[in-house]
Short mmCIF file of N, CA, C and O in Angstrom, two decimals:
data_model
loop_
_atom_site.label_atom_id
_atom_site.label_comp_id
_atom_site.label_asym_id
_atom_site.label_seq_id
_atom_site.Cartn_x
_atom_site.Cartn_y
_atom_site.Cartn_z
N MET A 1 139.44 -1.56 25.09
CA MET A 1 139.44 -1.41 26.52
C MET A 1 138.12 -1.99 27.06
O MET A 1 137.06 -1.60 26.65
N THR A 2 138.23 -2.92 28.01
CA THR A 2 137.05 -3.54 28.61
C THR A 2 136.69 -2.81 29.89
O THR A 2 137.57 -2.48 30.68
N LYS A 3 135.41 -2.57 30.06
CA LYS A 3 134.94 -1.92 31.28
C LYS A 3 134.71 -2.96 32.36
O LYS A 3 134.26 -4.05 32.06
N LYS A 4 135.04 -2.59 33.58
CA LYS A 4 134.80 -3.49 34.72
C LYS A 4 133.34 -3.38 35.13
O LYS A 4 132.70 -2.36 34.90
N LEU A 5 132.85 -4.46 35.73
CA LEU A 5 131.51 -4.48 36.25
C LEU A 5 131.31 -3.30 37.20
O LEU A 5 132.10 -3.08 38.10
N GLY A 6 130.24 -2.55 37.01
CA GLY A 6 129.94 -1.42 37.87
C GLY A 6 130.57 -0.10 37.43
O GLY A 6 130.29 0.93 37.99
N GLN A 7 131.42 -0.14 36.42
CA GLN A 7 132.10 1.07 36.01
C GLN A 7 131.11 2.10 35.44
O GLN A 7 131.21 3.28 35.70
N ASN A 8 130.11 1.64 34.69
CA ASN A 8 129.10 2.56 34.15
C ASN A 8 128.32 3.20 35.29
O ASN A 8 127.97 4.38 35.22
N PHE A 9 128.01 2.44 36.32
CA PHE A 9 127.32 3.00 37.48
C PHE A 9 128.15 4.06 38.13
O PHE A 9 127.67 5.10 38.54
N LYS A 10 129.45 3.78 38.30
CA LYS A 10 130.35 4.74 38.93
C LYS A 10 130.40 6.02 38.12
O LYS A 10 130.34 7.12 38.67
N GLU A 11 130.45 5.90 36.79
CA GLU A 11 130.44 7.09 35.92
C GLU A 11 129.12 7.84 36.06
O GLU A 11 129.12 9.08 36.13
N LEU A 12 128.02 7.13 36.11
CA LEU A 12 126.72 7.74 36.27
C LEU A 12 126.64 8.49 37.59
O LEU A 12 126.17 9.64 37.66
N LYS A 13 127.11 7.86 38.66
CA LYS A 13 127.08 8.47 39.99
C LYS A 13 127.91 9.76 40.00
O LYS A 13 127.47 10.76 40.57
N GLU A 14 129.07 9.74 39.38
CA GLU A 14 129.91 10.93 39.35
C GLU A 14 129.26 12.05 38.52
O GLU A 14 129.31 13.21 38.92
N SER A 15 128.66 11.71 37.39
CA SER A 15 128.01 12.74 36.57
C SER A 15 126.76 13.26 37.27
O SER A 15 126.40 14.42 37.09
N ALA A 16 126.12 12.41 38.08
CA ALA A 16 124.91 12.86 38.81
C ALA A 16 125.26 13.93 39.85
O ALA A 16 124.43 14.76 40.18
N ARG A 17 126.50 13.92 40.31
CA ARG A 17 126.93 14.94 41.30
C ARG A 17 126.89 16.35 40.72
O ARG A 17 126.93 17.33 41.46
N ASP A 18 126.79 16.48 39.37
CA ASP A 18 126.67 17.80 38.77
C ASP A 18 125.31 18.43 39.01
O ASP A 18 125.13 19.62 38.84
N ILE A 19 124.33 17.61 39.43
CA ILE A 19 123.00 18.12 39.72
C ILE A 19 122.99 18.51 41.21
O ILE A 19 123.23 17.66 42.07
N PRO A 20 122.75 19.78 41.51
CA PRO A 20 122.88 20.25 42.91
C PRO A 20 122.06 19.44 43.92
O PRO A 20 122.57 19.15 45.00
N GLU A 21 120.84 19.11 43.59
CA GLU A 21 120.00 18.33 44.53
C GLU A 21 120.57 16.96 44.80
O GLU A 21 120.51 16.46 45.90
N VAL A 22 121.11 16.32 43.76
CA VAL A 22 121.70 15.00 43.91
C VAL A 22 122.96 15.10 44.74
O VAL A 22 123.17 14.30 45.64
N ARG A 23 123.80 16.07 44.46
CA ARG A 23 125.04 16.26 45.21
C ARG A 23 124.71 16.50 46.70
O ARG A 23 125.32 15.92 47.58
N GLU A 24 123.70 17.34 46.95
CA GLU A 24 123.31 17.62 48.34
C GLU A 24 122.87 16.34 49.06
O GLU A 24 123.25 16.10 50.19
N TYR A 25 122.09 15.51 48.37
CA TYR A 25 121.63 14.25 48.95
C TYR A 25 122.82 13.33 49.19
O TYR A 25 122.95 12.75 50.30
N LEU A 26 123.69 13.15 48.21
CA LEU A 26 124.82 12.22 48.34
C LEU A 26 125.81 12.65 49.41
O LEU A 26 126.51 11.81 49.97
N GLU A 27 125.83 13.94 49.72
CA GLU A 27 126.73 14.45 50.72
C GLU A 27 126.05 14.65 52.08
O GLU A 27 126.63 15.20 53.00
N SER A 28 124.80 14.18 52.20
CA SER A 28 124.05 14.37 53.44
C SER A 28 124.58 13.42 54.53
O SER A 28 125.20 12.40 54.28
N PHE A 29 124.27 13.81 55.78
CA PHE A 29 124.69 13.01 56.91
C PHE A 29 124.04 11.63 56.91
O PHE A 29 124.65 10.63 57.22
N SER A 30 122.76 11.56 56.49
CA SER A 30 122.05 10.29 56.49
C SER A 30 122.68 9.32 55.50
O SER A 30 122.78 8.11 55.77
N VAL A 31 123.15 9.81 54.35
CA VAL A 31 123.83 8.94 53.39
C VAL A 31 125.18 8.51 53.95
O VAL A 31 125.58 7.36 53.84
N ALA A 32 125.89 9.43 54.58
CA ALA A 32 127.19 9.09 55.17
C ALA A 32 127.05 8.01 56.25
O ALA A 32 127.81 7.06 56.27
N VAL A 33 126.04 8.13 57.11
CA VAL A 33 125.81 7.15 58.15
C VAL A 33 125.40 5.81 57.52
O VAL A 33 125.90 4.77 57.88
N GLY A 34 124.51 5.86 56.53
CA GLY A 34 124.09 4.65 55.85
C GLY A 34 125.24 3.93 55.19
O GLY A 34 125.37 2.69 55.30
N ASN A 35 126.11 4.67 54.53
CA ASN A 35 127.27 4.08 53.90
C ASN A 35 128.23 3.48 54.93
O ASN A 35 128.79 2.40 54.74
N LEU A 36 128.41 4.17 56.03
CA LEU A 36 129.27 3.70 57.11
C LEU A 36 128.74 2.37 57.70
O LEU A 36 129.49 1.42 57.85
N VAL A 37 127.45 2.36 58.00
CA VAL A 37 126.85 1.15 58.57
C VAL A 37 126.95 -0.02 57.60
O VAL A 37 127.34 -1.12 57.96
N HIS A 38 126.63 0.24 56.33
CA HIS A 38 126.67 -0.83 55.33
C HIS A 38 128.09 -1.35 55.17
O HIS A 38 128.32 -2.59 55.17
N ALA A 39 129.06 -0.47 55.00
CA ALA A 39 130.45 -0.90 54.78
C ALA A 39 130.97 -1.70 55.96
O ALA A 39 131.63 -2.74 55.77
N ARG A 40 130.73 -1.23 57.18
CA ARG A 40 131.24 -1.93 58.35
C ARG A 40 130.53 -3.28 58.55
O ARG A 40 131.15 -4.28 58.89
N ARG A 41 129.23 -3.31 58.28
CA ARG A 41 128.48 -4.56 58.38
C ARG A 41 129.05 -5.61 57.44
O ARG A 41 129.29 -6.75 57.81
N ILE A 42 129.29 -5.20 56.19
CA ILE A 42 129.87 -6.12 55.20
C ILE A 42 131.26 -6.55 55.62
O ILE A 42 131.62 -7.71 55.52
N GLN A 43 132.06 -5.59 56.11
CA GLN A 43 133.42 -5.91 56.57
C GLN A 43 133.40 -6.94 57.68
O GLN A 43 134.26 -7.82 57.73
N MET A 44 132.41 -6.87 58.53
CA MET A 44 132.30 -7.82 59.65
C MET A 44 131.62 -9.12 59.23
O MET A 44 131.54 -10.05 60.05
N GLY A 45 131.11 -9.20 58.01
CA GLY A 45 130.48 -10.41 57.52
C GLY A 45 129.12 -10.66 58.12
O GLY A 45 128.69 -11.82 58.25
N LEU A 46 128.41 -9.58 58.47
CA LEU A 46 127.08 -9.70 59.08
C LEU A 46 125.99 -9.46 58.05
O LEU A 46 126.13 -8.63 57.17
N THR A 47 124.89 -10.17 58.24
CA THR A 47 123.69 -9.85 57.47
C THR A 47 122.97 -8.70 58.18
O THR A 47 123.29 -8.39 59.34
N GLN A 48 122.01 -8.10 57.51
CA GLN A 48 121.23 -7.08 58.18
C GLN A 48 120.52 -7.63 59.39
O GLN A 48 120.43 -6.97 60.42
N MET A 49 120.00 -8.86 59.29
CA MET A 49 119.29 -9.49 60.40
C MET A 49 120.23 -9.71 61.57
O MET A 49 119.86 -9.45 62.73
N GLU A 50 121.45 -10.18 61.31
CA GLU A 50 122.41 -10.41 62.39
C GLU A 50 122.76 -9.10 63.08
O GLU A 50 122.84 -9.05 64.32
N LEU A 51 122.99 -8.04 62.31
CA LEU A 51 123.29 -6.75 62.92
C LEU A 51 122.12 -6.25 63.72
O LEU A 51 122.29 -5.76 64.85
N ALA A 52 120.93 -6.39 63.20
CA ALA A 52 119.73 -5.96 63.93
C ALA A 52 119.61 -6.68 65.27
O ALA A 52 119.35 -6.05 66.29
N ASN A 53 119.86 -7.98 65.26
CA ASN A 53 119.80 -8.76 66.52
C ASN A 53 120.84 -8.28 67.52
O ASN A 53 120.55 -8.11 68.71
N LEU A 54 122.06 -8.02 67.03
CA LEU A 54 123.13 -7.53 67.92
C LEU A 54 122.82 -6.13 68.46
O LEU A 54 123.17 -5.82 69.60
N ALA A 55 122.15 -5.32 67.66
CA ALA A 55 121.88 -3.92 68.03
C ALA A 55 120.55 -3.75 68.74
O ALA A 55 120.24 -2.64 69.20
N GLY A 56 119.75 -4.81 68.82
CA GLY A 56 118.46 -4.71 69.49
C GLY A 56 117.44 -3.92 68.69
O GLY A 56 116.63 -3.19 69.26
N THR A 57 117.47 -4.09 67.37
CA THR A 57 116.50 -3.42 66.53
C THR A 57 115.99 -4.39 65.50
O THR A 57 116.23 -5.58 65.58
N LYS A 58 115.28 -3.88 64.50
CA LYS A 58 114.71 -4.72 63.45
C LYS A 58 115.55 -4.66 62.18
O LYS A 58 116.18 -3.66 61.90
N GLN A 59 115.50 -5.73 61.41
CA GLN A 59 116.20 -5.79 60.12
C GLN A 59 115.74 -4.65 59.20
O GLN A 59 116.54 -4.03 58.51
N ALA A 60 114.46 -4.34 59.22
CA ALA A 60 113.92 -3.30 58.39
C ALA A 60 114.55 -1.94 58.72
O ALA A 60 114.77 -1.09 57.84
N THR A 61 114.86 -1.72 59.99
CA THR A 61 115.52 -0.48 60.41
C THR A 61 116.91 -0.39 59.84
O THR A 61 117.32 0.68 59.34
N ILE A 62 117.64 -1.50 59.89
CA ILE A 62 119.00 -1.51 59.31
C ILE A 62 118.91 -1.21 57.81
O ILE A 62 119.69 -0.41 57.27
N SER A 63 117.97 -1.85 57.13
CA SER A 63 117.79 -1.64 55.70
C SER A 63 117.51 -0.17 55.37
O SER A 63 118.10 0.40 54.47
N LYS A 64 116.62 0.43 56.14
CA LYS A 64 116.27 1.85 55.90
C LYS A 64 117.45 2.77 56.21
O LYS A 64 117.67 3.75 55.50
N ILE A 65 118.22 2.46 57.26
CA ILE A 65 119.39 3.30 57.57
C ILE A 65 120.39 3.22 56.43
O ILE A 65 120.93 4.23 55.96
N GLU A 66 120.66 2.00 55.96
CA GLU A 66 121.64 1.83 54.87
C GLU A 66 121.15 2.51 53.58
O GLU A 66 122.00 2.93 52.79
N ALA A 67 119.87 2.64 53.40
CA ALA A 67 119.32 3.32 52.23
C ALA A 67 119.09 4.81 52.48
O ALA A 67 118.58 5.50 51.63
N ALA A 68 119.50 5.28 53.67
CA ALA A 68 119.35 6.70 54.06
C ALA A 68 117.89 7.12 54.04
O ALA A 68 117.57 8.24 53.71
N LYS A 69 116.99 6.21 54.45
CA LYS A 69 115.56 6.54 54.44
C LYS A 69 114.94 6.41 55.83
O LYS A 69 113.74 6.34 55.94
N GLU A 70 115.73 6.42 56.85
CA GLU A 70 115.20 6.20 58.18
C GLU A 70 115.59 7.36 59.11
O GLU A 70 116.76 7.71 59.18
N ASN A 71 114.62 7.89 59.81
CA ASN A 71 114.90 8.81 60.90
C ASN A 71 115.11 7.95 62.12
O ASN A 71 114.18 7.24 62.54
N VAL A 72 116.28 7.96 62.69
CA VAL A 72 116.60 7.07 63.81
C VAL A 72 116.89 7.88 65.05
O VAL A 72 117.33 9.01 64.99
N THR A 73 116.64 7.25 66.18
CA THR A 73 116.98 7.88 67.44
C THR A 73 118.46 7.67 67.74
O THR A 73 119.10 6.75 67.19
N MET A 74 118.97 8.47 68.63
CA MET A 74 120.35 8.30 69.06
C MET A 74 120.52 6.92 69.75
O MET A 74 121.55 6.29 69.64
N GLU A 75 119.47 6.51 70.46
CA GLU A 75 119.51 5.20 71.13
C GLU A 75 119.72 4.07 70.12
O GLU A 75 120.55 3.18 70.32
N THR A 76 119.01 4.14 68.99
CA THR A 76 119.15 3.14 67.92
C THR A 76 120.56 3.20 67.32
O THR A 76 121.22 2.17 67.15
N LEU A 77 121.02 4.41 67.03
CA LEU A 77 122.38 4.56 66.46
C LEU A 77 123.44 4.07 67.44
O LEU A 77 124.40 3.42 67.04
N ASN A 78 123.27 4.37 68.71
CA ASN A 78 124.22 3.91 69.72
C ASN A 78 124.30 2.37 69.71
O ASN A 78 125.39 1.82 69.78
N GLY A 79 123.13 1.72 69.64
CA GLY A 79 123.10 0.27 69.61
C GLY A 79 123.79 -0.29 68.37
O GLY A 79 124.55 -1.26 68.44
N ILE A 80 123.52 0.33 67.25
CA ILE A 80 124.13 -0.14 65.98
C ILE A 80 125.62 0.10 65.98
O ILE A 80 126.42 -0.78 65.63
N PHE A 81 126.03 1.30 66.40
CA PHE A 81 127.47 1.62 66.42
C PHE A 81 128.19 0.72 67.42
O PHE A 81 129.32 0.28 67.15
N ALA A 82 127.58 0.39 68.55
CA ALA A 82 128.21 -0.52 69.52
C ALA A 82 128.35 -1.93 68.91
O ALA A 82 129.40 -2.56 69.05
N ALA A 83 127.30 -2.39 68.22
CA ALA A 83 127.35 -3.71 67.59
C ALA A 83 128.41 -3.78 66.51
O ALA A 83 129.04 -4.80 66.31
N LEU A 84 128.60 -2.66 65.81
CA LEU A 84 129.62 -2.59 64.77
C LEU A 84 131.01 -2.27 65.31
O LEU A 84 131.97 -2.17 64.55
N ARG A 85 131.09 -2.08 66.61
CA ARG A 85 132.35 -1.73 67.29
C ARG A 85 132.99 -0.47 66.72
O ARG A 85 134.20 -0.41 66.53
N LEU A 86 132.15 0.52 66.45
CA LEU A 86 132.66 1.81 65.98
C LEU A 86 132.98 2.64 67.22
O LEU A 86 132.11 3.09 67.94
N ALA A 87 134.27 2.83 67.43
CA ALA A 87 134.73 3.49 68.66
C ALA A 87 134.70 5.02 68.55
O ALA A 87 134.51 5.70 69.55
N GLN A 88 134.87 5.54 67.35
CA GLN A 88 134.92 6.99 67.22
C GLN A 88 134.64 7.38 65.78
O GLN A 88 134.94 6.65 64.85
N LEU A 89 134.05 8.53 65.62
CA LEU A 89 133.84 9.13 64.28
C LEU A 89 134.69 10.36 64.19
O LEU A 89 134.68 11.21 65.09
N ILE A 90 135.43 10.49 63.13
CA ILE A 90 136.28 11.66 62.93
C ILE A 90 135.64 12.50 61.86
O ILE A 90 135.53 12.06 60.69
N PRO A 91 135.20 13.71 62.18
CA PRO A 91 134.52 14.53 61.19
C PRO A 91 135.48 15.08 60.13
O PRO A 91 136.63 15.36 60.40
N VAL A 92 134.94 15.21 58.95
CA VAL A 92 135.63 15.89 57.85
C VAL A 92 134.73 17.06 57.48
O VAL A 92 133.57 16.88 57.11
N PHE A 93 135.27 18.25 57.60
CA PHE A 93 134.47 19.45 57.37
C PHE A 93 134.60 19.93 55.95
O PHE A 93 135.67 19.80 55.32
N ALA A 94 133.52 20.48 55.43
CA ALA A 94 133.50 20.97 54.04
C ALA A 94 134.34 22.23 53.89
O ALA A 94 134.82 22.51 52.81
N ASP A 95 134.52 22.96 54.96
CA ASP A 95 135.37 24.16 54.89
C ASP A 95 136.34 24.18 56.06
O ASP A 95 136.09 23.62 57.10
N GLU A 96 137.46 24.78 55.89
CA GLU A 96 138.49 24.79 56.92
C GLU A 96 138.06 25.60 58.14
O GLU A 96 138.44 25.28 59.23
N ASP A 97 137.26 26.64 57.95
CA ASP A 97 136.83 27.45 59.08
C ASP A 97 136.06 26.64 60.11
O ASP A 97 136.18 26.86 61.31
N ALA A 98 135.24 25.71 59.62
CA ALA A 98 134.45 24.89 60.55
C ALA A 98 135.33 23.98 61.37
O ALA A 98 134.93 23.53 62.41
N ALA A 99 136.52 23.68 60.89
CA ALA A 99 137.43 22.79 61.61
C ALA A 99 138.17 23.50 62.73
O ALA A 99 138.83 22.88 63.55
N THR A 100 138.07 24.81 62.79
CA THR A 100 138.77 25.58 63.79
C THR A 100 137.81 25.83 64.97
O THR A 100 136.82 26.51 64.84
N PHE A 101 138.14 25.24 66.09
CA PHE A 101 137.31 25.38 67.28
C PHE A 101 138.01 26.28 68.27
O PHE A 101 139.21 26.18 68.46
N THR A 102 137.23 27.12 68.92
CA THR A 102 137.80 27.95 69.98
C THR A 102 136.95 27.75 71.23
O THR A 102 135.74 27.51 71.15
N ASN A 103 137.55 27.79 72.34
CA ASN A 103 136.83 27.71 73.61
C ASN A 103 136.48 29.13 74.04
O ASN A 103 137.38 29.93 74.23
N ALA A 104 135.21 29.37 74.19
CA ALA A 104 134.78 30.71 74.61
C ALA A 104 134.67 30.83 76.08
O ALA A 104 134.51 29.92 76.79
#
């Protein structure tokens, strides 16, 4: 059986989730946003520099966001999300109780 390129990394990433601190980081909002920005940028065929220009920010900011290492303002995220044409985010909750909203 031949392994595909990246398969060992995928296995490592999955086994790393057994470490609570790693799992917490991988499931953090900053990683989720970074993954979303990276995936959509690639889907649109944009470089980090091109996205930065469209969003009115710097390439280094895009790089840090994609690496989940940047504290960003809502203004910066709004610009990036608009440039990526992200119309809406649909939350996925870790527990079902959090998904139940009531108007008080």
